[in-house]
């Protein structure tokens, strides 16, 4: 963009200078992307690795600092993906492209069992209330 900007407002006021600069930037970008696509080792060196920010529900504040992310920014990213808070997140990964991906916590078997029993007890209480009401109306 600096090449194009300098061609437009710098000493070179010609449109052809801007077109040459823009074409050069696009061409170099095209060849770099193609080269990195075909050479994974170089791509890995340039782009780096994905970084786990939360793993097994545990937040790594040192990794947030390393990536220059604030806790507030991480919470905002979680909200955008439908999480009410970071307490609902099992893992959060900062991908090489800059996107943060989140995986929610799954309820453990004991919690599932508790929820199912609670649901069944509520249904039984409703039935008992209906029976009491039916007996009271007869008597």
Short mmCIF file of C-alpha atoms in Angstrom, two decimals:
data_model
loop_
_atom_site.label_atom_id
_atom_site.label_comp_id
_atom_site.label_asym_id
_atom_site.label_seq_id
_atom_site.Cartn_x
_atom_site.Cartn_y
_atom_site.Cartn_z
CA UNK A 1 0.00 0.00 0.00
CA UNK A 2 2.92 2.38 0.62
CA UNK A 3 4.09 1.86 -2.95
CA UNK A 4 0.67 2.78 -4.28
CA UNK A 5 0.34 5.67 -1.82
CA UNK A 6 3.73 7.09 -2.75
CA UNK A 7 2.88 6.76 -6.43
CA UNK A 8 -0.36 8.67 -5.91
CA UNK A 9 0.73 11.44 -3.52
CA UNK A 10 4.52 11.26 -3.63
CA UNK A 11 6.87 12.68 -6.22
CA UNK A 12 5.70 10.13 -8.79
CA UNK A 13 2.28 11.44 -9.71
CA UNK A 14 1.74 9.04 -12.58
CA UNK A 15 -1.01 6.46 -12.60
CA UNK A 16 1.30 4.00 -14.33
CA UNK A 17 3.68 4.16 -11.33
CA UNK A 18 0.79 3.27 -9.03
CA UNK A 19 -0.33 0.43 -11.30
CA UNK A 20 3.22 -0.95 -11.46
CA UNK A 21 3.56 -0.76 -7.64
CA UNK A 22 0.19 -2.43 -7.02
CA UNK A 23 0.88 -5.15 -9.60
CA UNK A 24 4.27 -5.83 -8.04
CA UNK A 25 2.76 -6.15 -4.55
CA UNK A 26 0.02 -8.48 -5.77
CA UNK A 27 2.50 -10.57 -7.75
CA UNK A 28 4.92 -10.97 -4.85
CA UNK A 29 2.04 -11.86 -2.52
CA UNK A 30 0.75 -14.47 -4.99
CA UNK A 31 4.14 -16.17 -5.31
CA UNK A 32 4.83 -16.12 -1.56
CA UNK A 33 1.43 -17.70 -0.80
CA UNK A 34 1.97 -20.36 -3.50
CA UNK A 35 5.47 -21.10 -2.25
CA UNK A 36 4.34 -21.45 1.37
CA UNK A 37 1.42 -23.65 0.34
CA UNK A 38 3.77 -26.13 -1.31
CA UNK A 39 6.44 -25.98 1.42
CA UNK A 40 4.87 -26.72 4.78
CA UNK A 41 8.13 -26.44 6.71
CA UNK A 42 8.67 -22.84 5.60
CA UNK A 43 5.01 -22.07 6.24
CA UNK A 44 5.38 -23.44 9.76
CA UNK A 45 8.49 -21.31 10.37
CA UNK A 46 6.82 -18.12 9.13
CA UNK A 47 3.33 -18.60 10.59
CA UNK A 48 4.23 -20.45 13.80
CA UNK A 49 2.06 -22.83 15.81
CA UNK A 50 -1.43 -22.55 17.19
CA UNK A 51 -1.36 -21.59 20.88
CA UNK A 52 -3.66 -23.04 23.54
CA UNK A 53 -5.02 -20.22 25.68
CA UNK A 54 -7.39 -22.42 27.70
CA UNK A 55 -6.95 -26.15 28.13
CA UNK A 56 -9.13 -28.45 30.25
CA UNK A 57 -10.91 -25.31 31.49
CA UNK A 58 -7.64 -23.81 32.81
CA UNK A 59 -6.67 -20.33 31.59
CA UNK A 60 -3.00 -19.74 30.72
CA UNK A 61 -2.39 -16.07 31.52
CA UNK A 62 1.27 -16.28 30.48
CA UNK A 63 0.18 -17.31 26.97
CA UNK A 64 -2.27 -14.41 26.85
CA UNK A 65 0.60 -12.04 27.66
CA UNK A 66 2.83 -13.69 25.06
CA UNK A 67 0.15 -13.22 22.40
CA UNK A 68 -0.63 -9.66 23.61
CA UNK A 69 -4.25 -10.57 24.36
CA UNK A 70 -6.16 -9.22 27.32
CA UNK A 71 -8.61 -11.29 29.30
CA UNK A 72 -11.32 -8.87 28.19
CA UNK A 73 -10.53 -9.50 24.51
CA UNK A 74 -10.65 -13.25 25.07
CA UNK A 75 -14.04 -12.94 26.82
CA UNK A 76 -15.39 -10.82 23.96
CA UNK A 77 -14.28 -13.45 21.44
CA UNK A 78 -16.00 -16.14 23.55
CA UNK A 79 -19.21 -14.08 23.70
CA UNK A 80 -19.18 -13.75 19.90
CA UNK A 81 -19.12 -17.54 19.65
CA UNK A 82 -22.05 -17.98 22.04
CA UNK A 83 -20.38 -18.56 25.41
CA UNK A 84 -21.75 -16.62 28.37
CA UNK A 85 -18.42 -16.77 30.19
CA UNK A 86 -15.02 -18.42 30.03
CA UNK A 87 -16.23 -20.89 32.67
CA UNK A 88 -18.14 -22.64 29.87
CA UNK A 89 -14.99 -23.11 27.74
CA UNK A 90 -13.03 -26.37 27.73
CA UNK A 91 -10.37 -25.21 25.27
CA UNK A 92 -9.54 -21.97 23.47
CA UNK A 93 -6.89 -21.97 20.75
CA UNK A 94 -5.35 -19.02 18.96
CA UNK A 95 -4.95 -20.39 15.43
CA UNK A 96 -2.10 -19.38 13.12
CA UNK A 97 -4.46 -17.22 11.07
CA UNK A 98 -5.37 -15.13 14.12
CA UNK A 99 -8.79 -16.68 14.80
CA UNK A 100 -9.59 -17.90 18.30
CA UNK A 101 -11.49 -21.19 18.30
CA UNK A 102 -13.46 -22.31 21.36
CA UNK A 103 -14.72 -25.72 22.46
CA UNK A 104 -17.35 -25.82 25.19
CA UNK A 105 -17.32 -28.01 28.24
CA UNK A 106 -19.39 -31.14 28.03
CA UNK A 107 -21.25 -32.19 31.14
CA UNK A 108 -19.60 -35.10 32.92
CA UNK A 109 -21.56 -38.36 33.39
CA UNK A 110 -22.47 -37.54 37.02
CA UNK A 111 -23.88 -34.17 35.99
CA UNK A 112 -25.86 -35.80 33.16
CA UNK A 113 -27.24 -38.39 35.56
CA UNK A 114 -28.21 -35.67 38.07
CA UNK A 115 -29.99 -33.63 35.39
CA UNK A 116 -31.90 -36.69 34.13
CA UNK A 117 -32.95 -37.68 37.67
CA UNK A 118 -33.99 -34.12 38.41
CA UNK A 119 -36.10 -34.02 35.23
CA UNK A 120 -37.79 -37.32 36.13
CA UNK A 121 -38.51 -36.20 39.70
CA UNK A 122 -40.10 -32.98 38.40
CA UNK A 123 -42.31 -35.06 36.10
CA UNK A 124 -43.30 -37.33 39.01
CA UNK A 125 -44.14 -34.32 41.20
CA UNK A 126 -46.40 -32.94 38.46
CA UNK A 127 -48.20 -36.30 38.21
CA UNK A 128 -48.60 -36.43 41.99
CA UNK A 129 -50.07 -32.92 41.99
CA UNK A 130 -52.51 -33.96 39.25
CA UNK A 131 -53.55 -37.04 41.24
CA UNK A 132 -54.05 -34.98 44.41
CA UNK A 133 -56.15 -32.49 42.49
CA UNK A 134 -58.25 -35.30 40.96
CA UNK A 135 -58.80 -36.93 44.39
CA UNK A 136 -59.68 -33.61 45.99
CA UNK A 137 -62.28 -32.87 43.30
CA UNK A 138 -63.97 -36.28 43.89
CA UNK A 139 -64.07 -36.02 47.63
#
